[in-house]
Coordinates of C-alpha atoms in Angstrom, one line a residue:
M1279 CA 9.2 28.5 -50.5
R1280 CA 12.8 28.4 -51.6
S1281 CA 13.6 31.0 -49.0
D1282 CA 12.5 28.7 -46.2
A1283 CA 16.0 27.4 -46.3
V1284 CA 17.1 30.7 -44.7
K1285 CA 14.1 31.6 -42.5
K1286 CA 12.2 28.5 -41.3
G1287 CA 12.9 26.3 -38.3
M1288 CA 15.4 26.4 -35.4
A1289 CA 18.3 25.7 -37.6
T1290 CA 17.9 29.0 -39.4
A1291 CA 17.8 31.1 -36.2
P1292 CA 21.2 32.6 -37.0
Q1293 CA 20.0 33.7 -40.4
R1294 CA 16.9 35.2 -38.9
S1295 CA 19.1 37.2 -36.6
L1296 CA 20.8 38.7 -39.6
F1297 CA 17.4 39.5 -41.3
N1298 CA 16.6 41.2 -38.0
A1299 CA 19.8 43.2 -38.3
L1300 CA 18.5 44.3 -41.7
G1301 CA 15.3 45.6 -40.1
I1302 CA 13.2 42.9 -41.8
T1303 CA 10.1 42.0 -39.7
K1304 CA 8.7 38.6 -38.9
E1305 CA 5.7 39.5 -41.1
E1306 CA 8.0 40.2 -44.1
L1307 CA 9.8 36.8 -43.6
E1308 CA 6.5 35.0 -43.9
K1309 CA 6.2 36.3 -47.5
P1310 CA 8.2 35.2 -50.6
L1311 CA 11.6 37.0 -50.8
V1312 CA 11.9 38.7 -54.1
G1313 CA 15.3 39.8 -55.3
I1314 CA 15.4 43.1 -57.2
V1315 CA 18.6 43.1 -59.3
S1316 CA 19.4 46.8 -59.6
S1317 CA 21.8 48.0 -62.2
Y1318 CA 21.8 51.6 -60.9
N1319 CA 25.0 53.6 -61.1
E1320 CA 26.1 57.2 -61.7
I1321 CA 28.4 56.6 -64.7
V1322 CA 26.0 55.2 -67.3
P1323 CA 23.2 57.5 -68.6
G1324 CA 21.0 54.5 -69.2
H1325 CA 21.3 53.6 -65.5
M1326 CA 21.1 56.9 -63.6
N1327 CA 17.3 56.6 -63.3
I1328 CA 17.2 53.0 -62.3
D1329 CA 16.9 53.9 -58.6
K1330 CA 13.5 55.2 -59.4
I1331 CA 12.6 52.1 -61.4
V1332 CA 13.7 49.9 -58.5
D1333 CA 11.6 51.9 -56.0
A1334 CA 8.6 51.4 -58.2
V1335 CA 9.3 47.6 -58.6
K1336 CA 9.6 47.3 -54.8
M1337 CA 6.2 49.0 -54.4
G1338 CA 4.7 46.6 -56.9
V1339 CA 6.1 43.5 -55.2
A1340 CA 4.9 44.7 -51.8
M1341 CA 1.5 45.5 -53.2
A1342 CA 1.2 41.9 -54.5
G1343 CA 2.3 40.3 -51.2
G1344 CA 6.0 39.8 -51.6
T1345 CA 9.0 41.1 -49.7
P1346 CA 11.4 43.0 -52.1
I1347 CA 15.1 43.0 -51.4
V1348 CA 17.6 44.9 -53.6
F1349 CA 21.0 43.8 -54.7
P1350 CA 23.3 45.2 -57.4
A1351 CA 24.6 44.4 -60.9
I1352 CA 27.4 46.2 -62.6
A1353 CA 27.1 47.9 -66.0
V1354 CA 29.6 49.6 -68.4
C1355 CA 28.7 52.6 -70.6
D1356 CA 29.9 51.5 -74.0
G1357 CA 29.9 55.1 -75.3
I1358 CA 32.3 56.3 -72.5
A1359 CA 34.4 53.1 -72.9
M1360 CA 34.6 53.5 -76.7
G1361 CA 37.9 53.9 -78.5
H1362 CA 40.3 53.1 -75.7
T1363 CA 41.3 50.2 -73.5
G1364 CA 38.0 50.5 -71.6
M1365 CA 36.2 48.9 -74.5
K1366 CA 38.0 45.6 -73.7
Y1367 CA 35.9 45.6 -70.5
S1368 CA 32.5 45.8 -72.1
L1369 CA 31.5 42.4 -73.5
V1370 CA 33.4 40.7 -70.7
T1371 CA 31.0 42.2 -68.1
R1372 CA 28.2 40.1 -69.6
D1373 CA 29.5 37.0 -67.9
L1374 CA 30.5 38.8 -64.7
I1375 CA 26.9 40.0 -64.4
C1376 CA 25.5 36.6 -65.0
D1377 CA 27.9 34.9 -62.6
S1378 CA 27.5 37.5 -59.8
T1379 CA 23.7 37.4 -60.1
E1380 CA 23.8 33.6 -59.8
C1381 CA 25.9 34.0 -56.7
M1382 CA 23.6 36.5 -55.0
A1383 CA 20.4 34.7 -55.9
L1384 CA 21.5 31.3 -54.7
A1385 CA 23.5 32.4 -51.7
H1386 CA 20.4 34.1 -50.3
Q1387 CA 17.7 31.7 -51.6
F1388 CA 15.4 34.2 -53.3
D1389 CA 12.0 32.9 -54.3
A1390 CA 11.7 35.2 -57.4
L1391 CA 13.6 37.9 -59.2
V1392 CA 12.9 41.2 -61.0
M1393 CA 15.8 42.2 -63.2
V1394 CA 16.3 45.9 -63.7
P1395 CA 18.9 46.4 -66.4
N1396 CA 19.2 48.8 -69.4
C1397 CA 22.5 48.8 -71.3
D1398 CA 24.3 46.6 -73.8
K1399 CA 25.8 43.7 -71.8
N1400 CA 23.7 44.3 -68.7
V1401 CA 20.5 43.1 -70.4
P1402 CA 21.9 39.9 -71.9
G1403 CA 23.9 39.1 -68.8
L1404 CA 20.8 39.2 -66.7
L1405 CA 18.9 37.2 -69.3
M1406 CA 21.6 34.6 -69.1
A1407 CA 21.3 34.6 -65.3
A1408 CA 17.6 34.2 -65.5
A1409 CA 17.9 31.2 -67.7
R1410 CA 20.6 29.6 -65.5
L1411 CA 18.7 30.2 -62.2
N1412 CA 15.3 29.3 -63.5
I1413 CA 13.2 30.9 -60.8
P1414 CA 10.2 33.1 -61.6
T1415 CA 11.6 36.3 -63.2
V1416 CA 10.4 39.5 -64.9
F1417 CA 12.5 42.1 -66.7
V1418 CA 11.9 45.8 -66.6
S1419 CA 14.5 48.1 -68.0
G1420 CA 15.4 51.8 -67.4
G1421 CA 14.1 52.7 -70.8
P1422 CA 15.4 54.6 -73.9
M1423 CA 16.7 58.1 -74.1
L1424 CA 14.7 60.7 -76.1
A1425 CA 16.2 61.8 -79.3
G1426 CA 18.3 64.9 -79.4
H1427 CA 17.7 67.9 -81.7
V1428 CA 20.4 69.8 -83.6
N1429 CA 19.6 72.1 -86.5
G1430 CA 16.0 71.0 -86.6
Q1431 CA 17.0 67.3 -87.0
R1432 CA 16.6 64.5 -84.5
T1433 CA 20.0 63.1 -83.3
S1434 CA 21.5 60.3 -81.3
L1435 CA 24.9 59.1 -80.1
S1436 CA 25.8 57.9 -83.6
S1437 CA 25.3 61.5 -84.8
M1438 CA 27.9 62.6 -82.2
F1439 CA 30.5 60.1 -83.3
E1440 CA 29.9 61.0 -87.0
A1441 CA 30.3 64.7 -86.2
V1442 CA 33.8 63.9 -85.0
G1443 CA 34.5 62.3 -88.4
S1444 CA 33.0 65.4 -90.2
Y1445 CA 35.3 67.6 -88.1
A1446 CA 38.3 65.5 -89.2
A1447 CA 37.2 65.9 -92.8
G1448 CA 37.0 69.6 -92.4
T1449 CA 33.2 69.8 -93.0
M1450 CA 32.3 70.7 -89.5
T1451 CA 33.7 73.3 -87.1
E1452 CA 34.6 72.8 -83.4
E1453 CA 31.6 75.0 -82.5
Q1454 CA 29.3 72.8 -84.5
V1455 CA 30.6 69.7 -82.8
D1456 CA 30.1 71.4 -79.4
D1457 CA 26.5 71.9 -80.4
Y1458 CA 26.1 68.2 -80.9
V1459 CA 27.9 67.6 -77.6
C1460 CA 25.3 69.6 -75.8
H1461 CA 22.2 68.4 -77.6
A1462 CA 22.7 65.0 -79.1
C1463 CA 22.0 63.0 -75.9
P1464 CA 19.4 65.1 -74.0
T1465 CA 18.1 62.8 -71.3
C1466 CA 18.8 59.8 -69.2
G1467 CA 18.2 56.4 -70.8
S1468 CA 19.7 54.0 -73.3
C1469 CA 20.8 55.7 -76.5
S1470 CA 17.8 56.6 -78.6
G1471 CA 18.3 54.5 -81.7
M1472 CA 18.0 50.8 -82.3
Y1473 CA 21.4 50.2 -80.8
T1474 CA 22.4 47.1 -78.8
A1475 CA 20.8 48.2 -75.5
N1476 CA 17.4 49.0 -77.0
S1477 CA 17.7 45.9 -79.3
M1478 CA 18.0 43.6 -76.3
N1479 CA 15.3 45.4 -74.3
C1480 CA 12.9 45.1 -77.3
L1481 CA 13.8 41.4 -77.6
T1482 CA 12.9 40.8 -73.9
E1483 CA 9.3 41.5 -75.0
A1484 CA 9.7 39.4 -78.2
I1485 CA 11.1 36.4 -76.3
G1486 CA 8.5 36.8 -73.5
M1487 CA 10.6 37.9 -70.5
G1488 CA 9.4 41.6 -70.3
L1489 CA 6.0 43.3 -70.2
Q1490 CA 4.5 45.4 -73.0
G1491 CA 6.5 48.6 -73.5
N1492 CA 9.6 47.4 -71.8
G1493 CA 11.7 48.0 -74.9
T1494 CA 10.2 51.3 -76.0
I1495 CA 8.7 53.5 -73.2
P1496 CA 11.1 56.4 -72.8
A1497 CA 13.1 56.6 -69.6
V1498 CA 11.6 59.9 -68.7
Y1499 CA 8.0 59.0 -69.2
S1500 CA 5.8 58.3 -66.1
D1501 CA 4.6 55.2 -67.9
R1502 CA 8.0 53.7 -67.2
I1503 CA 7.3 54.0 -63.4
K1504 CA 3.9 52.4 -63.9
L1505 CA 5.5 49.6 -65.9
A1506 CA 7.9 49.0 -63.1
K1507 CA 5.1 48.7 -60.5
H1508 CA 3.3 46.2 -62.8
A1509 CA 6.5 44.2 -63.2
G1510 CA 6.7 43.9 -59.4
M1511 CA 3.1 42.8 -59.2
K1512 CA 3.5 40.4 -62.1
V1513 CA 6.5 38.5 -60.7
M1514 CA 4.3 37.5 -57.7
E1515 CA 1.8 36.1 -60.2
L1516 CA 4.5 34.1 -61.9
Y1517 CA 5.7 32.9 -58.5
E1518 CA 2.1 31.7 -57.6
K1519 CA 1.8 30.0 -60.9
N1520 CA 5.4 28.7 -60.8
I1521 CA 6.1 30.0 -64.3
C1522 CA 9.9 30.0 -64.7
P1523 CA 12.3 31.4 -67.4
R1524 CA 12.9 28.0 -69.0
D1525 CA 9.1 27.6 -69.4
I1526 CA 9.3 30.8 -71.5
L1527 CA 12.8 30.5 -73.1
T1528 CA 11.9 27.6 -75.4
P1529 CA 13.4 27.0 -78.9
E1530 CA 10.2 28.5 -80.4
A1531 CA 10.7 31.6 -78.2
F1532 CA 14.2 32.1 -79.6
E1533 CA 12.7 31.8 -83.2
N1534 CA 10.2 34.5 -82.3
A1535 CA 13.1 36.7 -81.0
L1536 CA 15.1 36.2 -84.2
T1537 CA 12.0 37.0 -86.3
V1538 CA 11.4 40.3 -84.4
D1539 CA 15.1 41.0 -84.6
M1540 CA 15.0 40.8 -88.4
A1541 CA 11.8 42.9 -88.6
L1542 CA 13.3 45.7 -86.3
G1543 CA 16.8 45.7 -87.8
C1544 CA 18.4 45.2 -84.5
S1545 CA 22.1 45.5 -83.6
T1546 CA 24.5 42.8 -84.8
N1547 CA 25.4 42.2 -81.2
T1548 CA 22.1 40.3 -80.8
M1549 CA 23.9 37.6 -82.8
L1550 CA 26.3 37.3 -79.9
H1551 CA 23.8 37.5 -77.1
L1552 CA 20.9 35.4 -78.3
P1553 CA 23.2 32.3 -78.7
A1554 CA 24.7 32.9 -75.2
I1555 CA 21.2 33.2 -73.6
A1556 CA 20.0 30.1 -75.5
H1557 CA 23.1 28.2 -74.2
E1558 CA 22.1 29.0 -70.6
A1559 CA 18.5 27.9 -71.3
G1560 CA 19.7 24.6 -72.8
V1561 CA 18.6 25.6 -76.3
E1562 CA 20.9 25.2 -79.3
L1563 CA 20.8 28.3 -81.5
N1564 CA 22.8 27.9 -84.7
L1565 CA 23.5 31.1 -86.6
D1566 CA 22.3 29.4 -89.8
M1567 CA 18.9 29.9 -88.3
A1568 CA 19.3 33.7 -88.6
N1569 CA 19.6 33.5 -92.4
A1570 CA 16.7 31.0 -92.7
I1571 CA 14.5 33.3 -90.6
S1572 CA 15.7 36.4 -92.4
A1573 CA 14.8 34.9 -95.8
K1574 CA 11.2 34.8 -94.8
T1575 CA 10.9 37.9 -92.5
P1576 CA 10.4 41.4 -93.9
N1577 CA 12.3 44.3 -92.5
L1578 CA 9.6 46.7 -91.1
C1579 CA 11.6 49.3 -89.2
H1580 CA 14.5 51.6 -90.1
L1581 CA 15.4 53.2 -86.7
A1582 CA 18.6 55.1 -86.2
P1583 CA 21.3 54.5 -87.4
A1584 CA 19.6 52.7 -90.3
G1585 CA 17.1 55.5 -90.7
H1586 CA 15.7 58.7 -89.2
T1587 CA 13.2 57.4 -86.6
Y1588 CA 13.9 56.9 -82.9
M1589 CA 12.7 54.8 -80.0
E1590 CA 10.1 57.3 -78.8
Q1591 CA 8.5 57.1 -82.3
L1592 CA 8.4 53.3 -82.2
N1593 CA 6.7 53.6 -78.8
E1594 CA 4.1 56.0 -80.2
A1595 CA 3.5 53.7 -83.2
G1596 CA 2.5 50.8 -80.9
G1597 CA 5.9 49.4 -79.9
I1598 CA 7.1 45.8 -80.1
Y1599 CA 3.7 44.2 -79.8
A1600 CA 2.5 46.2 -82.9
V1601 CA 5.5 45.0 -84.8
M1602 CA 4.7 41.4 -83.7
N1603 CA 1.1 41.8 -84.7
E1604 CA 2.2 42.9 -88.2
L1605 CA 4.4 39.8 -88.4
N1606 CA 1.6 37.6 -87.2
K1607 CA -0.5 38.7 -90.2
K1608 CA 1.7 36.3 -92.2
G1609 CA 1.9 33.7 -89.5
L1610 CA 5.6 34.3 -88.8
L1611 CA 5.4 33.9 -85.0
H1612 CA 4.7 31.1 -82.6
T1613 CA 1.7 32.5 -80.8
D1614 CA 0.9 29.8 -78.3
L1615 CA 3.9 30.3 -76.1
I1616 CA 3.6 31.3 -72.4
T1617 CA 5.3 34.6 -71.5
A1618 CA 6.1 36.6 -68.4
T1619 CA 2.7 38.4 -68.7
G1620 CA 1.1 35.1 -67.7
K1621 CA -0.5 35.1 -71.1
T1622 CA 0.5 33.6 -74.5
V1623 CA 2.2 35.6 -77.2
G1624 CA -1.1 35.6 -79.2
E1625 CA -3.1 37.0 -76.3
N1626 CA -0.4 39.6 -75.7
I1627 CA -0.4 41.0 -79.2
A1628 CA -4.1 40.7 -80.0
G1629 CA -5.4 44.2 -81.0
C1630 CA -2.0 45.9 -80.9
E1631 CA -2.4 47.9 -84.0
N1632 CA 0.3 49.8 -86.0
R1633 CA -0.5 53.5 -85.3
D1634 CA 2.2 54.9 -87.7
P1635 CA 3.0 53.0 -91.0
E1636 CA 5.9 55.4 -91.5
V1637 CA 7.6 54.1 -88.4
I1638 CA 6.4 50.4 -88.6
R1639 CA 5.9 49.5 -92.2
P1640 CA 2.8 47.3 -92.9
I1641 CA 3.7 43.7 -93.6
D1642 CA 2.7 44.1 -97.2
N1643 CA 4.9 47.2 -97.7
P1644 CA 8.2 46.4 -96.0
Y1645 CA 11.6 48.2 -96.4
S1646 CA 12.8 44.8 -97.8
E1647 CA 11.4 41.3 -98.1
T1648 CA 14.3 40.0 -96.0
G1649 CA 15.4 40.7 -92.5
G1650 CA 17.7 43.4 -91.1
I1651 CA 20.7 41.1 -90.2
A1652 CA 22.7 38.7 -92.5
V1653 CA 25.2 36.0 -91.6
L1654 CA 28.0 35.7 -94.2
R1655 CA 30.4 32.9 -94.8
G1656 CA 33.4 32.4 -97.1
N1657 CA 37.1 31.7 -97.1
I1658 CA 37.6 34.8 -94.8
A1659 CA 34.9 33.6 -92.4
P1660 CA 34.4 29.9 -92.6
D1661 CA 32.3 29.9 -89.4
S1662 CA 30.5 33.2 -89.9
G1663 CA 30.6 37.0 -90.1
V1664 CA 27.6 39.3 -89.3
V1665 CA 26.3 42.5 -90.9
K1666 CA 23.4 44.8 -90.2
R1667 CA 22.2 44.7 -93.8
S1668 CA 19.3 47.1 -93.1
A1669 CA 21.9 49.8 -92.4
V1670 CA 23.9 49.2 -95.6
V1671 CA 23.3 51.5 -98.6
P1672 CA 22.2 49.6 -101.7
E1673 CA 25.3 50.3 -103.6
M1674 CA 27.4 48.6 -101.0
L1675 CA 25.4 45.4 -100.7
V1676 CA 27.8 43.9 -103.3
H1677 CA 31.4 45.3 -103.2
E1678 CA 34.9 44.4 -104.2
G1679 CA 38.0 46.3 -103.2
P1680 CA 41.6 46.1 -102.0
A1681 CA 42.2 45.2 -98.4
R1682 CA 43.7 47.8 -96.1
V1683 CA 45.0 45.7 -93.2
F1684 CA 45.4 46.8 -89.6
D1685 CA 46.2 44.7 -86.6
C1686 CA 44.4 47.0 -84.1
E1687 CA 41.6 49.5 -84.0
E1688 CA 43.8 52.5 -83.2
D1689 CA 45.9 52.1 -86.4
A1690 CA 42.8 51.9 -88.5
I1691 CA 41.3 55.1 -87.0
A1692 CA 44.6 57.0 -87.6
A1693 CA 44.6 55.9 -91.2
I1694 CA 41.0 56.8 -91.8
R1695 CA 41.3 60.2 -90.1
G1696 CA 44.6 60.8 -91.9
G1697 CA 42.9 60.5 -95.3
K1698 CA 44.8 57.3 -96.2
I1699 CA 41.6 55.3 -96.9
V1700 CA 40.0 56.0 -100.3
E1701 CA 36.8 55.0 -102.1
G1702 CA 36.6 51.3 -102.8
D1703 CA 38.9 50.2 -100.0
V1704 CA 38.0 47.4 -97.6
V1705 CA 39.4 48.2 -94.1
V1706 CA 40.4 45.0 -92.3
I1707 CA 40.8 45.3 -88.5
R1708 CA 42.0 42.0 -86.9
Y1709 CA 43.3 40.7 -83.6
E1710 CA 40.3 42.4 -81.9
G1711 CA 38.2 39.2 -81.4
P1712 CA 37.0 37.8 -78.1
K1713 CA 40.3 36.1 -77.4
G1714 CA 42.7 38.4 -79.4
G1715 CA 41.3 41.8 -78.2
P1716 CA 40.8 40.5 -75.6
G1717 CA 37.2 41.4 -75.1
M1718 CA 36.0 41.9 -78.7
R1719 CA 36.0 45.7 -78.8
E1720 CA 33.2 47.6 -80.6
M1721 CA 34.3 49.6 -83.7
L1722 CA 32.0 52.6 -83.5
N1723 CA 34.9 55.0 -83.9
P1724 CA 36.2 53.7 -87.3
T1725 CA 32.7 53.2 -88.7
S1726 CA 31.7 56.7 -87.6
A1727 CA 34.9 58.1 -89.0
I1728 CA 34.3 56.5 -92.4
A1729 CA 30.7 57.9 -92.4
G1730 CA 31.9 61.3 -91.2
M1731 CA 34.6 61.4 -93.9
G1732 CA 31.9 60.9 -96.6
L1733 CA 33.1 57.3 -97.4
G1734 CA 30.0 55.4 -96.0
S1735 CA 28.8 54.6 -99.5
S1736 CA 32.1 53.4 -100.9
V1737 CA 34.2 51.8 -98.2
A1738 CA 33.6 48.5 -96.3
L1739 CA 35.0 47.4 -93.0
I1740 CA 35.5 43.9 -91.8
T1741 CA 36.7 42.8 -88.4
D1742 CA 36.9 39.9 -85.9
G1743 CA 35.8 42.5 -83.4
R1744 CA 32.3 43.8 -83.3
F1745 CA 30.3 46.9 -84.0
S1746 CA 28.2 49.1 -81.9
G1747 CA 24.5 49.1 -82.6
A1748 CA 25.1 52.7 -83.6
S1749 CA 27.4 51.7 -86.5
R1750 CA 26.0 51.8 -90.0
G1751 CA 27.4 51.0 -93.4
A1752 CA 29.0 47.8 -94.9
S1753 CA 30.4 46.9 -91.5
I1754 CA 30.9 43.1 -91.2
G1755 CA 32.0 41.9 -87.8
H1756 CA 32.3 38.8 -85.7
I1757 CA 34.6 37.2 -88.4
S1758 CA 35.1 33.7 -87.1
P1759 CA 37.5 32.0 -86.5
E1760 CA 39.3 35.1 -85.2
A1761 CA 42.8 36.1 -86.1
A1762 CA 44.2 35.2 -82.7
V1763 CA 43.4 31.5 -83.2
G1764 CA 44.7 31.5 -86.8
G1765 CA 41.5 32.3 -88.6
P1766 CA 41.8 33.2 -92.3
I1767 CA 41.4 36.9 -91.5
A1768 CA 44.9 36.6 -90.1
L1769 CA 46.2 35.6 -93.5
I1770 CA 44.9 38.6 -95.5
E1771 CA 47.6 40.9 -96.9
E1772 CA 47.6 44.5 -97.9
G1773 CA 46.0 44.9 -101.4
D1774 CA 44.3 41.5 -101.5
I1775 CA 40.9 41.8 -103.3
I1776 CA 38.0 41.2 -101.0
A1777 CA 34.6 40.3 -102.4
I1778 CA 31.5 41.0 -100.4
D1779 CA 28.0 39.8 -101.5
I1780 CA 25.5 40.5 -98.7
P1781 CA 22.4 39.2 -100.7
A1782 CA 24.3 36.0 -101.4
N1783 CA 25.6 35.8 -97.8
T1784 CA 29.2 35.5 -98.9
I1785 CA 32.6 37.1 -98.1
N1786 CA 35.8 36.0 -99.7
V1787 CA 39.3 37.0 -100.3
K1788 CA 40.3 36.4 -104.0
V1789 CA 43.4 34.4 -103.2
S1790 CA 43.8 30.8 -104.1
D1791 CA 43.6 28.0 -101.5
E1792 CA 47.2 27.1 -102.3
E1793 CA 48.4 30.7 -101.5
L1794 CA 46.4 30.8 -98.3
A1795 CA 47.9 27.4 -97.3
E1796 CA 51.4 28.8 -97.9
R1797 CA 50.6 31.9 -95.8
R1798 CA 49.3 29.7 -93.0
E1799 CA 52.5 27.8 -92.9
K1800 CA 54.3 31.1 -92.2
W1801 CA 51.8 32.4 -89.6
T1802 CA 52.7 32.4 -86.0
P1803 CA 50.4 33.2 -83.0
R1804 CA 50.8 36.6 -81.4
E1805 CA 51.7 37.1 -77.8
P1806 CA 48.6 37.8 -75.7
K1807 CA 48.0 41.5 -75.3
V1808 CA 47.0 41.1 -71.7
K1809 CA 48.6 38.6 -69.3
T1810 CA 47.2 39.5 -65.9
G1811 CA 43.8 40.1 -64.3
Y1812 CA 40.3 39.4 -65.4
L1813 CA 40.9 40.0 -69.1
A1814 CA 43.7 37.3 -69.1
R1815 CA 41.3 34.8 -67.5
Y1816 CA 38.6 35.8 -69.9
A1817 CA 40.9 35.3 -72.9
S1818 CA 41.9 31.9 -71.7
M1819 CA 38.2 30.7 -71.4
V1820 CA 36.3 32.5 -74.1
T1821 CA 35.0 30.7 -77.2
S1822 CA 34.4 32.0 -80.7
A1823 CA 32.0 34.8 -81.7
D1824 CA 29.9 32.4 -83.7
K1825 CA 29.2 30.5 -80.5
G1826 CA 28.2 33.7 -78.7
A1827 CA 31.6 34.3 -77.1
I1828 CA 30.4 32.2 -74.2
L1829 CA 33.0 31.0 -71.6
K1830 CA 34.1 27.4 -71.6
S1831 CA 32.8 25.5 -68.6
S1832 CA 36.3 24.0 -67.9
L1833 CA 39.8 24.9 -68.9

């Protein structure tokens, strides 16, 4: 056992005295030590129930012959952090979570781990840690929130942000907004649409690191507690069989994850997180793969914000395994890969039928023949830009319009809410990338304001920042290289015509190469927005969005 390094032999007597101080018995020390990475806190709705999930995991580990020991991981609520300086601290926590988990796991020599995350950066951060540590690991999340209900319609957090835009447009009263406040987000859990947290939790199943139902069983269902117990038991099986994350996280597993991503219409943030996880697993994941997989993968689901179905309905329809079973009818998955269930992908999904063809479209009747995410390139984005094409209305798939240029999110929001953005415009928000932000803020406020103002079918938005999974519309993020390093987005001027062609995977500014070269000669780097603390260190080390915004291993 790895943990023998802290519990066997005379040399470890001092360590055993400290285990004694913890109340851990000799009998417990004879068993494998299983770290339970708890993301519980009282500020994130998706994490307030994780203490109960952790208790269930501990019971499962103990039932299967292990000794469970809990330690923490942090998590930020993107919704609460949205629209102010707090959002700079969201993406950056992904690497803190990974690093701190590595520190705890290796400092205390755990034999296996159960990761208990739920929200946006918490899930990928722990997946990165699992790949880096490479000791037997299972994931079980806190689960999604139930949809809200306002005026007889299901609602979610994106409904709430769009209500604010409607109020600004004068189409909703303060009392109506308050109705949304009280009913849009009715339970604990990760927000109820196919936003980033639920996207990543679903992809833990697709990539093989979570058990069936991990991405879809609602947080308030008793099945979630049962799943957690099974996760605790399962990690002991993986320990006995020595099945480790890098046995699971193979190049083919990432192809499966991208395929399911396209079928579900996941958040664009998956295009940041999957490359970062792959990097830790020693797998190269080029974003060009996304378009290649999208070209042959039908989009089967339109969950909020792309449509009017929610996670609880996906769960009732059969969940991720049912989606995977549909995809497998056309041979789109690698089915011989080992997973954290101890079985292969093919064994996992066998017999998992689609119970609701309105929620999960059959493979021969998809929403579209191509996937839910597109990677664009052009003279604005030589390295890439990313859009959730399944959430774009048909009339905006191809669009040309004048650039309305803003050097920060706040200025753009003021212009949108002030009625200064009109039909046909292309809002450009720059200097909000991983380095320039710093921290690559999500742009849910401006996209929701555009939708709430009734401009969602006529205005596009591009940024070197990123979008919440709750964003919808022609919202193109992750523009790389970013403005802070002199990317072409920094050279766009007010009124330049921007041409977007999502089916063709292109985005260009209609300015000659000679003119762009002249503008580049005049461009000078901006002073860093933050010069002290963790954000300053992050900005000095972070790479481009097209590389997953991973941190350089050396300065």
